[in-house]
Each structure stands twice: as structure tokens, then as C-alpha cells.
Short mmCIF file of C-alpha atoms in Angstrom, two decimals:
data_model
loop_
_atom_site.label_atom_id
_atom_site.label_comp_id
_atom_site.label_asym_id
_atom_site.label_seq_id
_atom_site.Cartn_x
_atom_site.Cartn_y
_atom_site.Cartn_z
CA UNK L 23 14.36 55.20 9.63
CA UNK L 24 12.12 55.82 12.56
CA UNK L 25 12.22 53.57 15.54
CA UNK L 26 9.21 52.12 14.93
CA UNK L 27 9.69 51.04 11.83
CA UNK L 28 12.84 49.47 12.74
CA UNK L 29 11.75 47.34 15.82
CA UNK L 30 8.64 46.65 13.98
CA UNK L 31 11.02 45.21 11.13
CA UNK L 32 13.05 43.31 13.49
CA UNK L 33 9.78 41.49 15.11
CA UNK L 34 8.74 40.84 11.21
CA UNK L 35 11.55 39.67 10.27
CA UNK L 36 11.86 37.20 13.12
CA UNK L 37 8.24 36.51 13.27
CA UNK L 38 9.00 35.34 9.02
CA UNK L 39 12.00 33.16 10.37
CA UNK L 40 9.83 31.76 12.39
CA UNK L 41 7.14 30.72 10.25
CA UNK L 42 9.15 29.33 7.63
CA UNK L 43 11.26 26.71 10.48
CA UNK L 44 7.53 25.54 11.22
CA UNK L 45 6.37 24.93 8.52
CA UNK L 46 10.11 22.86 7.61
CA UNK L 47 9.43 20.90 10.69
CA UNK L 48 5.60 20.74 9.71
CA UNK L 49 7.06 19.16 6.06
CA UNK L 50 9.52 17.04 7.52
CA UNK L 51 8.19 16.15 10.56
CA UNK L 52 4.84 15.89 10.47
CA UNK L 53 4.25 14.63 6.73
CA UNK L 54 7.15 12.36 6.66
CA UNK L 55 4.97 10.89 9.88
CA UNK L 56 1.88 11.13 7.83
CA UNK L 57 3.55 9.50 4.71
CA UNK L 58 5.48 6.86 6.71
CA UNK L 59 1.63 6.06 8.44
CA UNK L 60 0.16 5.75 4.91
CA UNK L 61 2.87 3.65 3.57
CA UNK L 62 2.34 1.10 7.13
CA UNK L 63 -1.65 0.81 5.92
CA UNK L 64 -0.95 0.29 2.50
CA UNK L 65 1.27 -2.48 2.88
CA UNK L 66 -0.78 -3.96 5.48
CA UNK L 67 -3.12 -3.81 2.93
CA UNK L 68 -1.08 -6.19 0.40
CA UNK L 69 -0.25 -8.48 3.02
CA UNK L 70 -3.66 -8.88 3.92
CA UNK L 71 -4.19 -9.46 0.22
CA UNK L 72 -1.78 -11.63 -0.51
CA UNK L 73 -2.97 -13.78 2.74
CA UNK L 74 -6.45 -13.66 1.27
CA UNK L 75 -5.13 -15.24 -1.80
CA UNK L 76 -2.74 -17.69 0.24
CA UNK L 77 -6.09 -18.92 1.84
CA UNK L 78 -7.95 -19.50 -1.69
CA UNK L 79 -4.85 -21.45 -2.50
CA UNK L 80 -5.17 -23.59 0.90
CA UNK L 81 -8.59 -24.05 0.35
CA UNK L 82 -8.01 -25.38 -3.04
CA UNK L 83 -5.64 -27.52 -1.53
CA UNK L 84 -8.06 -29.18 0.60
CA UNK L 85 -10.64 -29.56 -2.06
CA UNK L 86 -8.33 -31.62 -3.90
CA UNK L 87 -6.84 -33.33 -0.50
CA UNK L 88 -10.67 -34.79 -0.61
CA UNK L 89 -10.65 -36.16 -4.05
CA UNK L 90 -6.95 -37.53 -4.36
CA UNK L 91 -7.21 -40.09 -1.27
CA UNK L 92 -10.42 -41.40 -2.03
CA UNK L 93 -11.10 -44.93 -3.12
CA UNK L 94 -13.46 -44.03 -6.12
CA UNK L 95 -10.29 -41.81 -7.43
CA UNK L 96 -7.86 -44.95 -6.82
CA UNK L 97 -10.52 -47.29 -8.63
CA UNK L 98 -10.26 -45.18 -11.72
CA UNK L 99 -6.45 -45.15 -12.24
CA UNK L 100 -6.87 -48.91 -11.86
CA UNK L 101 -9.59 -49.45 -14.46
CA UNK L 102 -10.42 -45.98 -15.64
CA UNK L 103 -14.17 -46.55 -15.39
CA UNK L 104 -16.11 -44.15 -17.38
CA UNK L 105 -19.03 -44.20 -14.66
CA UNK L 106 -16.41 -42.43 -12.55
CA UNK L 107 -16.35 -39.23 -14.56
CA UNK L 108 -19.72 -39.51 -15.02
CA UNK L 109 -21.10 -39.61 -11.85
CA UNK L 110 -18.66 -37.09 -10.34
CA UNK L 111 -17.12 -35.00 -12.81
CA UNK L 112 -20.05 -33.32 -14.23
CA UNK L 113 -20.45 -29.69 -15.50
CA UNK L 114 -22.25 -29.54 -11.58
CA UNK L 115 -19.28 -30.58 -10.12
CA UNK L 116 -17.46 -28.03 -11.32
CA UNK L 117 -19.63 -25.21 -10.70
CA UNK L 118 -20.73 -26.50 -7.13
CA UNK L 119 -16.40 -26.57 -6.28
CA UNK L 120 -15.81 -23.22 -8.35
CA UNK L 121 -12.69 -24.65 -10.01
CA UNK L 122 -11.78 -24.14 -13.61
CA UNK L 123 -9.72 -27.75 -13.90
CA UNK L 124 -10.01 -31.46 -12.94
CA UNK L 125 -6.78 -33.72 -14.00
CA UNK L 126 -5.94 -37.04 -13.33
CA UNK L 127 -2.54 -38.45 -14.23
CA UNK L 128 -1.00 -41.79 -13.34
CA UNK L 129 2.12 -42.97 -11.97
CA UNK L 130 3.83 -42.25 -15.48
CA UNK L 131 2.38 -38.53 -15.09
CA UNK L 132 0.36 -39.24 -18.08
CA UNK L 133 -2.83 -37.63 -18.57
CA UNK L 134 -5.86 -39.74 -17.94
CA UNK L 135 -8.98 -37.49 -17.80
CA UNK L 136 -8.63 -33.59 -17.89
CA UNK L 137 -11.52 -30.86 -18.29
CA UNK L 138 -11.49 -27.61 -18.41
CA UNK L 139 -14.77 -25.28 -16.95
CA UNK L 140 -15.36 -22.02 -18.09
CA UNK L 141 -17.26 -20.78 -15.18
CA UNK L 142 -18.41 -17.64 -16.98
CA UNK L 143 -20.62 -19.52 -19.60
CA UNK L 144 -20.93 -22.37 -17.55
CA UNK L 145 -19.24 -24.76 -19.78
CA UNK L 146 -16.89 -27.22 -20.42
CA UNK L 147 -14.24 -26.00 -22.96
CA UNK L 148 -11.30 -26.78 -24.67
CA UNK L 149 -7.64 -27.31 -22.30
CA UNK L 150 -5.61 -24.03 -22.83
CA UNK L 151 -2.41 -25.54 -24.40
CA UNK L 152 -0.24 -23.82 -22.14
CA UNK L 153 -1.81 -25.29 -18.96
CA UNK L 154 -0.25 -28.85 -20.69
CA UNK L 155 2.89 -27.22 -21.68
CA UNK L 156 2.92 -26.12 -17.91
CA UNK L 157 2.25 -29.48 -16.64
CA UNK L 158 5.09 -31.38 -19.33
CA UNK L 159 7.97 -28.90 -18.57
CA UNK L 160 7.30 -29.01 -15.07
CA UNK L 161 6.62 -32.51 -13.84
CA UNK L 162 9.72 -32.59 -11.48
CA UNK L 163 7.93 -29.52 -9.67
CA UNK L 164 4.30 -30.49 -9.88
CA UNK L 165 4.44 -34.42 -8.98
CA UNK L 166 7.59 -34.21 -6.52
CA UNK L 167 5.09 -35.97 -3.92
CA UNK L 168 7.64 -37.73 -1.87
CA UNK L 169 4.42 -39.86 0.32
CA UNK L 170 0.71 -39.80 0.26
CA UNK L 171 0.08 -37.09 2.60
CA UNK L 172 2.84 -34.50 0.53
CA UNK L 173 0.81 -31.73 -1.83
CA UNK L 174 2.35 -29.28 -4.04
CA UNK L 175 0.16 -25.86 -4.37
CA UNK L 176 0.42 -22.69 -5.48
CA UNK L 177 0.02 -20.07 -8.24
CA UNK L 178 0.79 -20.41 -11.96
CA UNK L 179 0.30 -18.45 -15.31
CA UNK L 180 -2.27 -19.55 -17.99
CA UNK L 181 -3.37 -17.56 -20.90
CA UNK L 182 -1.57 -14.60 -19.22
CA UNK L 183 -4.00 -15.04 -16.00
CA UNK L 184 -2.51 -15.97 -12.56
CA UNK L 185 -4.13 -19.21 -11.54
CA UNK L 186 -4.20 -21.37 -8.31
CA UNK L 187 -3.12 -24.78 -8.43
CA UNK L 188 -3.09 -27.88 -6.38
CA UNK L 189 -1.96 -31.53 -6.78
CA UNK L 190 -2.19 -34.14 -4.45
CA UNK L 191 -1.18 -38.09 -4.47
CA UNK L 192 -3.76 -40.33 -5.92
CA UNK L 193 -4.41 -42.95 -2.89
CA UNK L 194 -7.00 -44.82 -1.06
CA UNK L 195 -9.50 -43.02 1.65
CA UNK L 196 -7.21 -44.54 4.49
CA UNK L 197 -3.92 -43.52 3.00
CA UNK L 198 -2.53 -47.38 2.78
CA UNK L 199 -2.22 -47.75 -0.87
CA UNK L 200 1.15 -46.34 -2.15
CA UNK L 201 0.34 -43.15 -4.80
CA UNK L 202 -1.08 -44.17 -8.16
CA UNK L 203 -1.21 -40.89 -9.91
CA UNK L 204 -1.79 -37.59 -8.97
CA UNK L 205 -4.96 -35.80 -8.76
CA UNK L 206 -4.27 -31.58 -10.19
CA UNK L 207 -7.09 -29.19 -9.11
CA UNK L 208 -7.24 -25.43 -10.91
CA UNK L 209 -9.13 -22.44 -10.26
CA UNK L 210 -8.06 -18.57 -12.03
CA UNK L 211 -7.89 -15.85 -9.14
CA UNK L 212 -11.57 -14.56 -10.58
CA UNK L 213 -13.33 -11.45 -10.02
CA UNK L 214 -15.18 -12.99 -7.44
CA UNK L 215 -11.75 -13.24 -4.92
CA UNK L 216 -10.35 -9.57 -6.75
CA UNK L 217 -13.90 -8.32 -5.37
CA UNK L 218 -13.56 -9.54 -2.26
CA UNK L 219 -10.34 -8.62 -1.40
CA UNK L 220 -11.11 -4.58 -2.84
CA UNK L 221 -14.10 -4.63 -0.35
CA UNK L 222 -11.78 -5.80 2.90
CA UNK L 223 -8.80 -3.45 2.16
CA UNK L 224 -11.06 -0.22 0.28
CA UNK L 225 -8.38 -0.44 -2.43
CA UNK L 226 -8.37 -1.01 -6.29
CA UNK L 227 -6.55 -4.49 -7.23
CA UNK L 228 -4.88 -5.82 -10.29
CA UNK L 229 -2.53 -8.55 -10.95
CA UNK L 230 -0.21 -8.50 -13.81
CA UNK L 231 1.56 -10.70 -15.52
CA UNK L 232 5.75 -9.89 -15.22
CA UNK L 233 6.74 -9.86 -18.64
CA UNK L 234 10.41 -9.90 -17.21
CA UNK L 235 12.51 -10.19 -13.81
CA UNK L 236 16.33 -9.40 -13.20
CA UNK L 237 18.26 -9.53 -10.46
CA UNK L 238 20.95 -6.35 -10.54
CA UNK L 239 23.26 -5.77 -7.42
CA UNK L 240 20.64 -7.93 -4.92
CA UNK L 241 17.67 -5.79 -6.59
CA UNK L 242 15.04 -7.75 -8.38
CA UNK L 243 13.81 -5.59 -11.35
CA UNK L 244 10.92 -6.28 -13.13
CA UNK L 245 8.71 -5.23 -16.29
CA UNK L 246 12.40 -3.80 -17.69
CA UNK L 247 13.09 -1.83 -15.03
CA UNK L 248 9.75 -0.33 -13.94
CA UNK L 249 9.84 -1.50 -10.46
CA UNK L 250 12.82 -2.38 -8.24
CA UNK L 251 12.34 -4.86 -5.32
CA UNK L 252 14.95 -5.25 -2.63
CA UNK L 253 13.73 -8.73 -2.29
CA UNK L 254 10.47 -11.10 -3.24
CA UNK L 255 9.04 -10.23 -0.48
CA UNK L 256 9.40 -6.71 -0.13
CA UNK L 257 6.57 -3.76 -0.97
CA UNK L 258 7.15 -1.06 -2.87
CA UNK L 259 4.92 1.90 -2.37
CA UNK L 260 4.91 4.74 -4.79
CA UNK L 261 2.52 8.03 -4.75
CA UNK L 262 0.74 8.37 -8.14
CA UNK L 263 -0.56 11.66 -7.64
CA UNK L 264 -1.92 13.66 -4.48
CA UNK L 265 -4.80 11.71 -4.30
CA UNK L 266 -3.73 8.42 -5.27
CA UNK L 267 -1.00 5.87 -3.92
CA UNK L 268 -0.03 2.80 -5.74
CA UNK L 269 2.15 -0.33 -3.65
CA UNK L 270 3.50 -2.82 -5.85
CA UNK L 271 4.35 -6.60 -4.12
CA UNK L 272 5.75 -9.87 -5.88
CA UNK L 273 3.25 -13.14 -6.27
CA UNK L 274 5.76 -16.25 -6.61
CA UNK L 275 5.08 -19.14 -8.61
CA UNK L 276 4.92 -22.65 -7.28
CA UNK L 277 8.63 -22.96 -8.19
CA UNK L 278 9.13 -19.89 -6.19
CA UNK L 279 10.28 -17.43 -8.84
CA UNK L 280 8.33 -14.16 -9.61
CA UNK L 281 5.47 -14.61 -11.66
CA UNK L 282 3.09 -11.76 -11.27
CA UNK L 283 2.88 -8.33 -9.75
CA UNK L 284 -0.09 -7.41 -7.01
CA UNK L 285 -0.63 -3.42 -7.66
CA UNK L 286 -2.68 -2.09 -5.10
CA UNK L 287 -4.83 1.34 -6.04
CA UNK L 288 -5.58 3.48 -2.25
CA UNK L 289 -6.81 6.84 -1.87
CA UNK L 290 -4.62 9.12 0.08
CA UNK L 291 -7.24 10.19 2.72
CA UNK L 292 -4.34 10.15 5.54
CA UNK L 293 -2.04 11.89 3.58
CA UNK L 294 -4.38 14.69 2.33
CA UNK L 295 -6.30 14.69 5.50
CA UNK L 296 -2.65 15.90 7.60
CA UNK L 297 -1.75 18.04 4.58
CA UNK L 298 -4.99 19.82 5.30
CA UNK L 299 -4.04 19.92 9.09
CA UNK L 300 -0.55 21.16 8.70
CA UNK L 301 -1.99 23.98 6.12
CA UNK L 302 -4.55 24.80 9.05
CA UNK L 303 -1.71 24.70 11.53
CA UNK L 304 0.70 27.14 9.26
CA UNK L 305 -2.25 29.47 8.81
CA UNK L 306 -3.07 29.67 12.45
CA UNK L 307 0.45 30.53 13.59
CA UNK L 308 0.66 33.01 10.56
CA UNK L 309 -2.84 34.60 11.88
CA UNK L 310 -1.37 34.54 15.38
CA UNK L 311 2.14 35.99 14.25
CA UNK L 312 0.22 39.00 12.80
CA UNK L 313 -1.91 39.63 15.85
CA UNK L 314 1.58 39.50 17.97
CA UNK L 315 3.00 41.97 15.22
CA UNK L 316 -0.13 44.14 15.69
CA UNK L 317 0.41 43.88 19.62
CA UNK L 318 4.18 44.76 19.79
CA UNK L 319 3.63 47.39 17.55
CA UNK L 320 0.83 48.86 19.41
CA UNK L 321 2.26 48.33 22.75
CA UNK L 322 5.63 49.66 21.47
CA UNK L 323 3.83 52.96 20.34
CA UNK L 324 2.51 53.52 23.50
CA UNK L 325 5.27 52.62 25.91
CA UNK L 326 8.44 53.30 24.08
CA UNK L 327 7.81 55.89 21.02
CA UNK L 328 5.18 58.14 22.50
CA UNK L 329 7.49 58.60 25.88
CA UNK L 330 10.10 59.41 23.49
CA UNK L 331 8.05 61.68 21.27
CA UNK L 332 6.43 63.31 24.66
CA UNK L 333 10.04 64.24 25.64
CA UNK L 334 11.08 65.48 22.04
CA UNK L 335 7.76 67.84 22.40
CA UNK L 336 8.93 69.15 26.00
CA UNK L 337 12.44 69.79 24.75
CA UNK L 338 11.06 71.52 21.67
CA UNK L 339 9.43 74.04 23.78
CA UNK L 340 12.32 74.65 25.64
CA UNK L 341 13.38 78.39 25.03
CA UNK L 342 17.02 79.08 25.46
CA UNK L 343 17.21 82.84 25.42
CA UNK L 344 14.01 83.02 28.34
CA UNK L 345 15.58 83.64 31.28
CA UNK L 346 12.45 81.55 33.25
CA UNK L 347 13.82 77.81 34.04
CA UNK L 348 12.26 75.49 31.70
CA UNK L 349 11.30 72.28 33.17
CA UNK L 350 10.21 68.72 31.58
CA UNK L 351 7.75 66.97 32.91
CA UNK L 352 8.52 63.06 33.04
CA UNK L 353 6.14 60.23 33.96
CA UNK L 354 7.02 56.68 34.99
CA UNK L 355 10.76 55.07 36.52
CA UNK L 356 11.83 53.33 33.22
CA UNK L 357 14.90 54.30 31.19
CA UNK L 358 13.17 56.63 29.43
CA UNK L 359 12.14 58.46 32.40
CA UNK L 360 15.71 58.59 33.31
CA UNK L 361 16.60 60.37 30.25
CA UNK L 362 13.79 62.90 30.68
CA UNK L 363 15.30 63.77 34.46
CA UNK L 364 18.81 63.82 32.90
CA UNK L 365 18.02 66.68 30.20
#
């Protein structure tokens, strides 16, 4: 093999090596970066959702904090006046409050007045069965009200949908008159919050129901295993495909167990955006590489092999049986030079 072509394979051959630790450092490195930058926005994202709900829920809370202590509300556990539902708790009441549910219970937790709204068909409608169930196997939870300033809220399951309750003492306006009853407010996490919350974080929501939770060496399983949580509180963010990330964060009930899972939907815009930068990048240095290939090889030719070839020519001519002196002409004080003085 000529000289050429082995220096030229050397510089190839570390030009390859290289390439290929860049782009390891570009995979590592720089995507792991990327990736660990897209998995900070996306949970962002889910807290900022689940704070979004929090604040429907504290807002609910208030709403029935204004109709619990409130002497009208106290008058009608006393006498349960009819002119009290009709005056106030009219189809208009319900749409003007957005809430799906109105119940009034008394000291004995029994049910005194309860409507359900169907705020779709703006209508009153029959009580799902298992908000009652909800409310008869759960009294110690819902009506713990320990004074008439205590409030239990939160998030509950009905008809498979996650739902926002509140319940509040039933008092007078100035908060005197030791609690009568309780006063339960209701309202389903619609479309209307779901669309709200898509247009803040640019990300496709769904809640959905856990049809079962587990906890397995301090890992909370749910949906048989689907997703594993290292706590209720943690996010878990998985990649879908290249252009789609899913994170997956628990929604606790009001007794604090899981109920539902928040899936958030992203595109992967910073992920594919420094994939495309890191391609770029690998293509540059490869582009680069061979122009530095071309260069030594060039530069090589003319200062190393055409010397050499230049000396091989004057040698060549060289006649050994002339009795003239044969000289070689050399050019230049490099090592090759030397050898052209020496013969």
C-alpha cells in the first residue's frame, strides 16, 4: 500500500472515531438534556392543571360557604318551608352557579331537599343513585364538620365522571347558631374547565376513572399494572411516539385515596426541534471532517508524496555505469530534504 493511501486511511479512520464519540455525546448529552427539559414542561404542565382544578374546587367551596351560613338556609332546616326552594333553588339558580347538585341534610345527615341539574339540557333530572350511595357510605368523611367555619371539599366519582364536591355546616349568616345540617354543593369537572385548562397548557386532557390501585414495594400501581407511581403525588411521563408525549399524575379523592388518573397529551416540539439540531450538528462536522480529509490529503500530496516521488524520479535517472557524477537536486530543509542530500 502506497503512502498515501495509508495516512489517508489513518486520518479516515480517526476522523470516523471521531464522528461516532459526537454524535454518543450528542445522544447522551444533548438529548438526555432535551428529554429531561421536555419532561420539566410537561409536568409543569399537570401541576398547573391539577392547580386549575384545585381552584374550581375552592371556588365551589365558597359558593357553598355563601349558602350554608345563611339565615334563609337555617330557617329551612327549622321548618322546611317550601317558599325556600322556590324562591332560590330554581332551574336559574342552578345554571346562573354552574353546579350540577344542591343538598340539604340535617343534623341526622338525612336528606331534606336534593336536585340534580343537567346543565347540558338545562334540566332538572333524576339523583344518580351512586351520588346517595356516596353520601350513605361516607357520612363520617363528608359531615366530619367539627365547628361552623370547618368545610370538607374535594373530588369524587359519579357515574364514572370525576366530580367536585363541597359541604359546609348549615348555620346562621353570623355564625352563632351551632350547625343544623349540612349544606353539599356538586359540580362534574365539564368540558368547559377540560377546555380551559387544554388552552393554558397547549396539551390534550383526559381524566379517567382508576378501575384499580395497589401498592407493591412503596409503588402505587394502577389500572392492573399499566402505570407505576412512586407516590400520589408523583408524575409519570412516558413518550408515545416521536411526536407525542403522554404524563400520567394521580387525582385523590376527598378521603385522599386515588380516584382518577390526569393523562396529559403534548407534542414533542422540544424534543424533535433538538433532534433536528443535533442531526444538523452531526452533518456539519461530517461535512467538515470530509473537507479536512480532502485538505490533508491534498496537502499531504504536495508536501510529503510528491518530494518523495521527485526524489524516486532523480534516483531513477541515476546511471551507474556513466562515469559523469550524477547529482540530485533537493529543494526545501525538511526531513525529506535530508534524505535527498544523504543519497
Amino acid at each position: 500500500m502506497k503512502i498515501r493511501k495509508k495516512v489517508s486511511t489513518i486520518i479516515l479512520f480517526l476522523l470516523t472515531i471521531l464522528i461516532i464519540e459526537i454524535c454518543i455525546i450528542a445522544q447522551v448529552q444533548i438529548l438526555g438534556n432535551i428529554k429531561s427539559q421536555e419532561h420539566s414542561v410537561i409536568t409543569n404542565n399537570v401541576n398547573r392543571s391539577k392547580y386549575l382544578i384545585n381552584n374550581s374546587v375552592e371556588d365551589l367551596d365558597t359558593i357553598c360557604g355563601d349558602w350554608a351560613p345563611w339565615d334563609d338556609t337555617l330557617e329551612f332546616i327549622k321548618t322546611n318551608n317550601s317558599r325556600y326552594i322556590e324562591s332560590n333553588l330554581n332551574d336559574n339558580t342552578f345554571s346562573s352557579l354552574k353546579i350540577n347538585t344542591f343538598i340539604i341534610l340535617d343534623v341526622n345527615n338525612k336528606i331534606r331537599y336534593a336536585n340534580f341539574y343537567d346543565m347540558e339540557n338545562k334540566k332538572s333530572i333524576d339523583m344518580p343513585q351512586e351520588l346517595l350511595n356516596y353520601i350513605k357510605s361516607n357520612k363520617e368523611i363528608m359531615f366530619k364538620n367539627k365547628n361552623v367555619h370547618s368545610s370538607v371539599s374535594g373530588i369524587i366519582s359519579v357515574n364514572e365522571k370525576p366530580m367536585m364536591i363541597s359541604a359546609r355546616p348549615i348555620t346562621d349568616s353570623e355564625f352563632e347558631s351551632p350547625a343544623s345540617g349540612t349544606v353539599l354543593i356538586g359540580k362534574y369537572i365539564d368540558n368547559n374547565l377540560i377546555n380551559g385548562i387544554t388552552k393554558i397548557t397547549d396539551s390534550k386532557i383526559k381524566i379517567e376513572k382508576i378501575s384499580e390501585a395497589k401498592v407493591l414495594n412503596r409503588e402505587i400501581t394502577v389500572n392492573n399494572g399499566k402505570i407505576r407511581f412512586t407516590n400520589v403525588d408523583s408524575t409519570i411521563v412516558q413518550p408515545i411516539d416521536k411526536n407525542q408525549v403522554a404524563a400520567y399524575s394521580i387525582i385523590k379523592g376527598v378521603d385522599g385515596d386515588p380516584i382518577f388518573i390526569l393523562k396529559l397529551e403534548s407534542k414533542r416540539t422540544i424534543y424533535n426541534q433538538g433532534r433536528k439540531s443535533v442531526i444538523f450538528l452531526i452533518l456539519i462536522i461530517i461535512l467538515f471532517s470530509s473537507i479536512i480529509l480532502a485538505l490533508c490529503t491534498i496537502l499531504l500530496k504536495i508536501f510529503v508524496i510528491r518530494p518523495i516521488e521527485d526524489i524516486s524520479n532523480e534516483v531513477n535517472k541515476i546511471n551507474l555505469t556513466d562515469s559523469n557524477i550524477s547529482r540530485i537536486r533537493v529543494k526545501g530543509k525538511d526531513e525529506i530534504s535530508s534524505l535527498g542530500i544523504e543519497i
